[in-house]
GROMACS .gro file of C-alpha atoms in nm:
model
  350
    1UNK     CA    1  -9.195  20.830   0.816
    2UNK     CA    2  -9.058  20.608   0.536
    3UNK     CA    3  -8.996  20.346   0.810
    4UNK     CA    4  -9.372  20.305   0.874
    5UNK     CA    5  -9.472  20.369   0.473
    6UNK     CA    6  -9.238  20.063   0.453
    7UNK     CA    7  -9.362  19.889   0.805
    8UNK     CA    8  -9.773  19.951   0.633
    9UNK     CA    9  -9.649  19.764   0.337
   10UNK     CA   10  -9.550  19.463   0.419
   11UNK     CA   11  -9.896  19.441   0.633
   12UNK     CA   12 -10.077  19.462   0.367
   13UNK     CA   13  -9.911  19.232   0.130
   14UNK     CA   14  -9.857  18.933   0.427
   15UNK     CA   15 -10.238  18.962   0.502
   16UNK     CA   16 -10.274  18.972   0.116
   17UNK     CA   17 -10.084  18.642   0.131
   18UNK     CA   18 -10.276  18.525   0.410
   19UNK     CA   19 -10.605  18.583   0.192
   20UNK     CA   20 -10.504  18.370  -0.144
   21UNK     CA   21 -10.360  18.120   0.095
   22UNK     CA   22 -10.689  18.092   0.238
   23UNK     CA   23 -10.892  18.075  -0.070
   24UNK     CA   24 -10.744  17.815  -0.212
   25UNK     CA   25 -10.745  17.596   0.123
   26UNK     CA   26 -11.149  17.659   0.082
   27UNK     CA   27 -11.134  17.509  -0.274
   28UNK     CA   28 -10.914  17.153  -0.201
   29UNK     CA   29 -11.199  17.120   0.117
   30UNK     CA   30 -11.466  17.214  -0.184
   31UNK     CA   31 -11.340  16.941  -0.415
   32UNK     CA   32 -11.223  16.655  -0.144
   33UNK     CA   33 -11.607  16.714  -0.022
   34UNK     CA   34 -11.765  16.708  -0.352
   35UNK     CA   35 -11.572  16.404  -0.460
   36UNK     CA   36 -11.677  16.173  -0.108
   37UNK     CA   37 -12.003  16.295  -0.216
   38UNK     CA   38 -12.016  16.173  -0.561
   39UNK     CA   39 -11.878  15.790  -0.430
   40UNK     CA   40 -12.135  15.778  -0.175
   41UNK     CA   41 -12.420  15.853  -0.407
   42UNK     CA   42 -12.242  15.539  -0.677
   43UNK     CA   43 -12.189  15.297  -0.407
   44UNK     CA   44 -12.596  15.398  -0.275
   45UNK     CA   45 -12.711  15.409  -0.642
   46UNK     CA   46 -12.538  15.056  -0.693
   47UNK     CA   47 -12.520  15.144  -1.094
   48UNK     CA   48 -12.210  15.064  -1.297
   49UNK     CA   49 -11.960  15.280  -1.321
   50UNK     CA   50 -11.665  15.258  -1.517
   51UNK     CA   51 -11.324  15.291  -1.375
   52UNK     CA   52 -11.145  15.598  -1.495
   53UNK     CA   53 -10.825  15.497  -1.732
   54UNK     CA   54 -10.519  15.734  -1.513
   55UNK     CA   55 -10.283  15.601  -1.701
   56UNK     CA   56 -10.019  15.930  -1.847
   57UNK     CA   57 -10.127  16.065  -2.227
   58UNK     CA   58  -9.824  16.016  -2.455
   59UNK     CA   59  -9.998  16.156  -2.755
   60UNK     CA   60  -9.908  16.504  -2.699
   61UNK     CA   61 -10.033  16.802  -2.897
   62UNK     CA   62 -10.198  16.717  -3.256
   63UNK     CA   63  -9.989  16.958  -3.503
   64UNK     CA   64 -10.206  17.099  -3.769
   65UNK     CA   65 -10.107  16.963  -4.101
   66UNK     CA   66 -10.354  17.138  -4.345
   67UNK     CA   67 -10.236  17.440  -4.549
   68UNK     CA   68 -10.450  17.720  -4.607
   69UNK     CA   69 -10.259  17.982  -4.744
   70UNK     CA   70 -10.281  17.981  -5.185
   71UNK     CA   71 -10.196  18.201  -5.398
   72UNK     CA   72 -10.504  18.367  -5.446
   73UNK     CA   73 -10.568  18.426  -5.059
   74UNK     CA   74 -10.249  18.537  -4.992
   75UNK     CA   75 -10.273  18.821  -5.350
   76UNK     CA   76 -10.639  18.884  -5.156
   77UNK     CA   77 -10.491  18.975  -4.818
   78UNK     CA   78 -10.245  19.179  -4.994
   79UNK     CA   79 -10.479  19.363  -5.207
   80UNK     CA   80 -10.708  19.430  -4.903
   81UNK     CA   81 -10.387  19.550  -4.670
   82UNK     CA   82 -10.424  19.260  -4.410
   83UNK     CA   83 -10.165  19.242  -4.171
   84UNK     CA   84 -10.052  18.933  -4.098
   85UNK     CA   85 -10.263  18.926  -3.695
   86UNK     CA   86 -10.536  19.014  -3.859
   87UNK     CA   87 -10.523  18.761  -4.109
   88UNK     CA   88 -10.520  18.485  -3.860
   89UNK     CA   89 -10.844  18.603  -3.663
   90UNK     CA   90 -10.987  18.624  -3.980
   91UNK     CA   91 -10.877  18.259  -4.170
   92UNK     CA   92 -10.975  18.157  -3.812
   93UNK     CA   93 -11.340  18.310  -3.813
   94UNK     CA   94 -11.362  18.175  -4.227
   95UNK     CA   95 -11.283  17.810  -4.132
   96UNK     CA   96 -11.510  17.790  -3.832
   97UNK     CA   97 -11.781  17.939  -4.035
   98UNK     CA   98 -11.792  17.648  -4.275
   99UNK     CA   99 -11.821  17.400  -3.966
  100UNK     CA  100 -11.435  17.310  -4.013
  101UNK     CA  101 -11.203  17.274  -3.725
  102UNK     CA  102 -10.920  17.554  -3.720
  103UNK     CA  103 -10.688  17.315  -3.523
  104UNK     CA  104 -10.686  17.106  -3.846
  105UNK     CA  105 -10.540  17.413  -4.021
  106UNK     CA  106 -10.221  17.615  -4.023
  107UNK     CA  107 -10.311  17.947  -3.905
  108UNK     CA  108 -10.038  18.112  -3.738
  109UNK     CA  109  -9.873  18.435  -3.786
  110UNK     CA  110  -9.530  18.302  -3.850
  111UNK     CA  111  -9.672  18.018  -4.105
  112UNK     CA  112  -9.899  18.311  -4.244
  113UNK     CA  113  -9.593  18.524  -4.289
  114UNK     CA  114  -9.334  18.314  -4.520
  115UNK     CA  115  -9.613  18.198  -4.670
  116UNK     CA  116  -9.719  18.512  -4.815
  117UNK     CA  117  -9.346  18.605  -4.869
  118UNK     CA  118  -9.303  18.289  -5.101
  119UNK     CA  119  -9.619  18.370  -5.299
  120UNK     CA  120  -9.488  18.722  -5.366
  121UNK     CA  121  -9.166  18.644  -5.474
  122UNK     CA  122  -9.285  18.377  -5.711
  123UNK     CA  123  -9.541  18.670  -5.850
  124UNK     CA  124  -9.271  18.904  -5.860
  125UNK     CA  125  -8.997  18.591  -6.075
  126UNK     CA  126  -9.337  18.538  -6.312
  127UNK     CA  127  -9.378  18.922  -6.378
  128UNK     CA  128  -9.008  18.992  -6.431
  129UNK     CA  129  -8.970  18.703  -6.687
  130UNK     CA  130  -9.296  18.723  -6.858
  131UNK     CA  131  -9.189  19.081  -6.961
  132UNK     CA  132  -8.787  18.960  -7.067
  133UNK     CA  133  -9.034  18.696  -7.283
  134UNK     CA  134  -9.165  18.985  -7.461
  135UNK     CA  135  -8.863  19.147  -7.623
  136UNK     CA  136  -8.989  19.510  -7.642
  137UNK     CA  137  -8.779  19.698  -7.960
  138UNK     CA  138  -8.784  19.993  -7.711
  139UNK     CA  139  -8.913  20.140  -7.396
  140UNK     CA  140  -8.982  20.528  -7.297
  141UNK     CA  141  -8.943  20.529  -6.894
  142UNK     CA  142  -9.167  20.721  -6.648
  143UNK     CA  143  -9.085  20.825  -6.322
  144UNK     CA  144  -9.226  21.044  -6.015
  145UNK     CA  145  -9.178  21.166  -5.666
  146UNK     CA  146  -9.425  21.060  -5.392
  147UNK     CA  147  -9.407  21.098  -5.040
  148UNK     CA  148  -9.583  20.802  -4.906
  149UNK     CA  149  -9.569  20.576  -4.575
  150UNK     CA  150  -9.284  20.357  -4.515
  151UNK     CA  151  -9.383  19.981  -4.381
  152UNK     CA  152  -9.445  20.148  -3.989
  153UNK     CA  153  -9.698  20.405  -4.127
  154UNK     CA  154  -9.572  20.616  -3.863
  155UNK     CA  155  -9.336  20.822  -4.103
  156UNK     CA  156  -9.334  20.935  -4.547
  157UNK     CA  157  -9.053  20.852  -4.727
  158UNK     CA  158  -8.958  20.980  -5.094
  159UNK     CA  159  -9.049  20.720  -5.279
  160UNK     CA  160  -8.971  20.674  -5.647
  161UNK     CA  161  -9.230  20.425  -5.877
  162UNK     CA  162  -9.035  20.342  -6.197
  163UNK     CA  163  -9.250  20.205  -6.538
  164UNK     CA  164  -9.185  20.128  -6.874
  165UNK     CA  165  -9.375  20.181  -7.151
  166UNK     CA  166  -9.388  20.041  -7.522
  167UNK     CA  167  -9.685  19.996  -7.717
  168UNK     CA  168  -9.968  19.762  -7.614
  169UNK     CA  169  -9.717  19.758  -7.303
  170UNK     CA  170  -9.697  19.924  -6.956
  171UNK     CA  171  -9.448  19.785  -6.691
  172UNK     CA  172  -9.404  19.900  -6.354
  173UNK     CA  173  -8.962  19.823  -6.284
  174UNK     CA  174  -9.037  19.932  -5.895
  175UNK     CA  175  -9.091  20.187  -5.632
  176UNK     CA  176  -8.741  20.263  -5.479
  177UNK     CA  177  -8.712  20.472  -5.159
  178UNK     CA  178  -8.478  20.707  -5.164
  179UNK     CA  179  -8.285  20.906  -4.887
  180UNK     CA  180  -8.372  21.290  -5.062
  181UNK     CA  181  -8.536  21.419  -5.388
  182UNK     CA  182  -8.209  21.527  -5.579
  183UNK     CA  183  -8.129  21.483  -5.941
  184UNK     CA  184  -7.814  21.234  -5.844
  185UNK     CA  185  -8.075  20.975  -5.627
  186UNK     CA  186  -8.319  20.960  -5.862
  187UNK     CA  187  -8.110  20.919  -6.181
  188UNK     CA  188  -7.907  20.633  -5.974
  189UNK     CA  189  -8.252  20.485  -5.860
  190UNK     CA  190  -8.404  20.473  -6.214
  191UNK     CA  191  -8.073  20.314  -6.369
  192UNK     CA  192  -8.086  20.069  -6.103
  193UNK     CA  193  -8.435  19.955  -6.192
  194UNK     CA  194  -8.318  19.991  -6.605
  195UNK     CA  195  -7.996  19.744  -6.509
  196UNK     CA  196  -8.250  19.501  -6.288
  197UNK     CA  197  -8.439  19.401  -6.605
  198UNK     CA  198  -8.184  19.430  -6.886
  199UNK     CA  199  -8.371  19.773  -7.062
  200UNK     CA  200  -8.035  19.960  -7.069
  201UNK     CA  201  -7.989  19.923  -7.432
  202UNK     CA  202  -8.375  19.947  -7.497
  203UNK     CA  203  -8.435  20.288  -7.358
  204UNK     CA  204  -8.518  20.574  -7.612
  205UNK     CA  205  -8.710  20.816  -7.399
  206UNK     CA  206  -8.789  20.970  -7.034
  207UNK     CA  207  -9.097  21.123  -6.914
  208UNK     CA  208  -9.113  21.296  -6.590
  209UNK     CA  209  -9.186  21.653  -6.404
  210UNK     CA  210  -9.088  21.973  -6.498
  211UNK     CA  211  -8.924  22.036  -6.151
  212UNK     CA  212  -8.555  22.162  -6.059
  213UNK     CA  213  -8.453  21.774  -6.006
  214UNK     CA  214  -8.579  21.627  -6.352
  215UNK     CA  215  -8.436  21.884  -6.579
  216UNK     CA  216  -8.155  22.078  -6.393
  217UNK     CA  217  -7.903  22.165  -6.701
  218UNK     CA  218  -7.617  22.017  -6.495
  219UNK     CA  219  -7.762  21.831  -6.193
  220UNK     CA  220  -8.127  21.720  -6.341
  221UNK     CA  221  -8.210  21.373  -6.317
  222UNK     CA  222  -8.274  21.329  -6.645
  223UNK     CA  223  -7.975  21.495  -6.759
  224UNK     CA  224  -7.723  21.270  -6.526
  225UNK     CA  225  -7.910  20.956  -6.658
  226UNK     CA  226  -7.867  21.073  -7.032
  227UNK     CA  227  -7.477  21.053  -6.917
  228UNK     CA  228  -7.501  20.726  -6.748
  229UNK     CA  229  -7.663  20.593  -7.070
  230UNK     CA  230  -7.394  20.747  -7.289
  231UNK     CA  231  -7.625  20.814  -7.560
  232UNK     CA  232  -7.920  21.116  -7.665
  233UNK     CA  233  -8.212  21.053  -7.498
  234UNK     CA  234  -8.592  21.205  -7.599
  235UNK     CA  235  -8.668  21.416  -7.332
  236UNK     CA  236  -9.089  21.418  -7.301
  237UNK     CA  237  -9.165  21.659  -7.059
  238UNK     CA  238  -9.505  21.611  -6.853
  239UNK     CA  239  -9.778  21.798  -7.069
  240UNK     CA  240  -9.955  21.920  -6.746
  241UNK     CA  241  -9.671  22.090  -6.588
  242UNK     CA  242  -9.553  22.243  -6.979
  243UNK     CA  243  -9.916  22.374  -6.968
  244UNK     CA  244  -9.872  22.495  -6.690
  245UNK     CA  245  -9.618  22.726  -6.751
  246UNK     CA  246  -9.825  22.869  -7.071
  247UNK     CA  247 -10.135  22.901  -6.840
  248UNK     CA  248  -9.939  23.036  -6.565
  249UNK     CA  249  -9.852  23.335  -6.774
  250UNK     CA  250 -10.249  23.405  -6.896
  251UNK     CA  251 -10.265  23.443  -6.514
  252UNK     CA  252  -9.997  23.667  -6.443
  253UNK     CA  253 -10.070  23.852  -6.680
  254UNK     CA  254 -10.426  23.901  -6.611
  255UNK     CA  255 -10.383  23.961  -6.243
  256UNK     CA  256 -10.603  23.694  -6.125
  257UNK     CA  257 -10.391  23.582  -5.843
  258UNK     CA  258 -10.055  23.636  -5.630
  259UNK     CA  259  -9.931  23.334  -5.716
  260UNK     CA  260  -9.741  23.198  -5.366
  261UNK     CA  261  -9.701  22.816  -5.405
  262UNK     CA  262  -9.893  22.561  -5.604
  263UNK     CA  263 -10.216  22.635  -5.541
  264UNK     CA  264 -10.469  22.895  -5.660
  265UNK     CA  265 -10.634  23.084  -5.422
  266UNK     CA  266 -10.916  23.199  -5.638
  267UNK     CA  267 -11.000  22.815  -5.743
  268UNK     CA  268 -10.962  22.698  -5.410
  269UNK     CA  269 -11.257  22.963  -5.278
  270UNK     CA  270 -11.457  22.862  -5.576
  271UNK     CA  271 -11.476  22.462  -5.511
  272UNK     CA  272 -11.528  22.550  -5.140
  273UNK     CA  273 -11.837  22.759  -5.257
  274UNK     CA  274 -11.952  22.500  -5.523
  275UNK     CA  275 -12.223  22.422  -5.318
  276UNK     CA  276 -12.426  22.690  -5.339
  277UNK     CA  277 -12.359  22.790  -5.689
  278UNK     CA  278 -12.664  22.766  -5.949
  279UNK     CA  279 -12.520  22.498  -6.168
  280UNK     CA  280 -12.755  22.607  -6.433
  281UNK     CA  281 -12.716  22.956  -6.469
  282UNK     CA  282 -12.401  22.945  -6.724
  283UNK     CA  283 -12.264  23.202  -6.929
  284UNK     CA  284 -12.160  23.066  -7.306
  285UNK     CA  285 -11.973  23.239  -7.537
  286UNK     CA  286 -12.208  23.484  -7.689
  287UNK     CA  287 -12.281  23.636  -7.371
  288UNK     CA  288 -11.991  23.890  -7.327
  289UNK     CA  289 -11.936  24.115  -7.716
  290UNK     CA  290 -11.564  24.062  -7.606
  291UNK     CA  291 -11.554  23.695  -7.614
  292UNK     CA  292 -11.762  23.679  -7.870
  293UNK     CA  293 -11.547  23.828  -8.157
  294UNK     CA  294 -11.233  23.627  -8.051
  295UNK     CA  295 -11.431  23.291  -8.061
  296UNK     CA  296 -11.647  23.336  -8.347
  297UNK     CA  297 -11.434  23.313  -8.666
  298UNK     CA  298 -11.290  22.926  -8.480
  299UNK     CA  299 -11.622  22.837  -8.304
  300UNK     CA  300 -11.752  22.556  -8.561
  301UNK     CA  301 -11.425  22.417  -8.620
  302UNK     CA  302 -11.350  22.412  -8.234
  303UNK     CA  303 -11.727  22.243  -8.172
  304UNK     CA  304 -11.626  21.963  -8.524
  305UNK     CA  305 -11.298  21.904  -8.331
  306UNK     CA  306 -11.474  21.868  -7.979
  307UNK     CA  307 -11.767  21.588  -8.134
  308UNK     CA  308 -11.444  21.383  -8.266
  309UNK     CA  309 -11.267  21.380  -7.999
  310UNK     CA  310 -11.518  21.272  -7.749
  311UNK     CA  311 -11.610  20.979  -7.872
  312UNK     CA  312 -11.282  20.789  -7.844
  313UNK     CA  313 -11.157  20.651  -7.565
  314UNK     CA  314 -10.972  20.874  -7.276
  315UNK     CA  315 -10.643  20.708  -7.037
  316UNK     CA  316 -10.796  20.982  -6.806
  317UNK     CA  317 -11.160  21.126  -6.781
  318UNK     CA  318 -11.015  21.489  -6.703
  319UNK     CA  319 -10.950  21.559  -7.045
  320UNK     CA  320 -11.289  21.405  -7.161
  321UNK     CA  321 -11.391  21.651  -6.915
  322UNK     CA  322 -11.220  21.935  -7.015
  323UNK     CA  323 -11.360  21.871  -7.383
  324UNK     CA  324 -11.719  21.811  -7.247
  325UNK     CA  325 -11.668  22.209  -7.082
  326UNK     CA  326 -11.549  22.323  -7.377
  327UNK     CA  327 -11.813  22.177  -7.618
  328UNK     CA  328 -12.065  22.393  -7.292
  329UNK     CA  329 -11.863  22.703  -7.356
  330UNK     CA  330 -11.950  22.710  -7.712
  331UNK     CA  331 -12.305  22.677  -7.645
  332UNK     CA  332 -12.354  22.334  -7.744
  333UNK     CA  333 -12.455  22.022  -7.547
  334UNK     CA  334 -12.228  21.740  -7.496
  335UNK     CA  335 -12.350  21.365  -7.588
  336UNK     CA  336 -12.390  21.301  -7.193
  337UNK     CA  337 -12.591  21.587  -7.123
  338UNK     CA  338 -12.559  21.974  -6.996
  339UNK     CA  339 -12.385  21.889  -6.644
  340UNK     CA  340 -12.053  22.041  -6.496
  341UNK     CA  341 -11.890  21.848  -6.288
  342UNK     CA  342 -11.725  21.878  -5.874
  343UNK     CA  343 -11.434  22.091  -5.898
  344UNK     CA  344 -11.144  21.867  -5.827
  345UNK     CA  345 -10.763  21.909  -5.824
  346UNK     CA  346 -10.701  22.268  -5.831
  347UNK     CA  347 -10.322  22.318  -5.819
  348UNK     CA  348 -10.161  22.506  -6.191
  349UNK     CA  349 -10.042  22.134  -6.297
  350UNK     CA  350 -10.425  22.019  -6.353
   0.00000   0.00000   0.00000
């Protein structure tokens, strides 16, 4: 059986063979006919012709010469995630847009590639020495865990973004990835950065997390690098996650939830029903006898304190939000308007 399997194939592929071979046998008679054609029609005709120059081309392939890639394209493409493929169909389609030949230009992936490497290390050399220029007095560090994609996309890494801060300043040192989340990686990762551009001496202060790795008593990050430093170190604890413990008790306490991870159950089926909630139907402080008593004696000092605040500028519009709700509470009406806003983040840090 495997005989004539093997006996059926070769049929096929010599009359395949045979075919092609054919084919192009029809297309030499095609073009030695067209060509006697064409001389008999000059010779009839008895127009001039001119003779053909056969002579062999020693120019060769025109190189492009033109560069294309500048600074400000190449920060574009980065801004915009362009790989470095797509970037030449794209410089391609630009350059033939504005009636330009692309052949004139160098648009190649390679050529595309170092170029954009040399642009972002000059960046990089202008950054780092622009901030040695400055000659901060001191500089309070910030640092926090992400798990984001490594350069295939196909994976998350721990990765660790590093800034300094001083006043009127705010320096990111880098985003390290790092093999696990532990107290000993990060504190090596963030002294790293600290030794990379000379703030050793100048650091007075960390801010980070209130997790198991930042502030273990023997293995915390923060501790290990306060060793490292061989010096006391402010320790400024992320006001989110100190709240958070505070507000964490209210709802123990008050039985509101099982608490079984980050989340809360209760505000994660209330911004899932937010939608058909009457936004205008809200309860203010007077409503329940209860509330009313506690917030009373406080209420026009809270409401003086609320105006204040509002009107000067917020890093973050959560807590211009949060002041906006409580102004509502109170039974007052912010400067924007009466309007409560999409529930967002609803984990106990926010």
């Amino acid at each position: 059986k495997r005989k004539k399997i093997r006996i059926n194939q070769e049929k096929t592929k010599r009359k395949k063979y045979e075919n092609e071979l054919s084919n192009i046998e029809m297309v030499e008679t095609l073009e030695f006919t067209t060509s006697e054609e064409e001389e008999e029609k000059k010779e009839d005709g008895g127009s001039m012709v001119l003779e053909e120059d056969h002579r062999p081309c020693t120019s060769g392939i025109q190189r492009a010469t033109k560069e294309i890639m500048t600074p400000r394209l190449s920060a574009a493409l980065d801004k915009c995630k362009v790989s470095d493929r797509d970037a030449v169909h794209l410089l391609t389609a630009c350059v033939e847009s504005v009636s330009l030949n692309p052949s004139d230009y160098i648009i190649n992936r390679t050529s595309i590639k170092k170029c954009r490497e040399i642009f972002r290390k000059k960046v990089a050399e202008k950054v780092h020495s622009d901030f040695c220029t400055l000659n901060v007095d001191f500089v309070i560090v910030h640092w926090d865990t992400k798990l984001l994609p490594n350069l295939s996309g196909q994976e998350k890494v721990d990765s660790l973004p590093v800034i300094a801060s001083s006043p009127n300043v705010e320096q990111l040192l880098g985003v390290p990835q790092i093999p696990s989340g532990t107290g000993s990686e990060i504190s090596s990762a963030v002294y790293d950065s600290l030794e990379k551009w000379l703030l050793l001496d100048k650091v007075q202060g960390f801010v980070f997390d209130t997790t198991a790795s930042n502030t273990g008593r023997l293995n915390g990050a923060s501790t290990l690098l306060e060793q490292r430093l061989s010096r006391d170190i402010l320790f400024l604890a992320c006001r989110h996650h100190v709240s958070e413990l505070i507000m964490q008790a209210a709802f123990n306490e008050a039985k509101l939830h099982v608490s079984s991870g980050p989340d809360i159950a209760i505000f994660k089926l209330f911004k899932n029903a937010w939608k058909n909630i009457n936004k205008t139907n809200i309860l203010v402080w007077n409503t329940d006898k209860y509330f009313e008593k506690i917030i009373s004696p406080k209420r026009e000092e809270v409401l003086s304190f609320c105006f204040q605040k509002i009107t000067e500028d917020h890093p973050r519009d959560d807590y211009k939000e949060f002041i906006e709700l409580v102004i509502i509470v109170l039974g007052d009406i912010p400067p924007g308007g009466l309007k409560i806003r999409q529930p967002g983040a609803y984990h106990q840090a926010r």
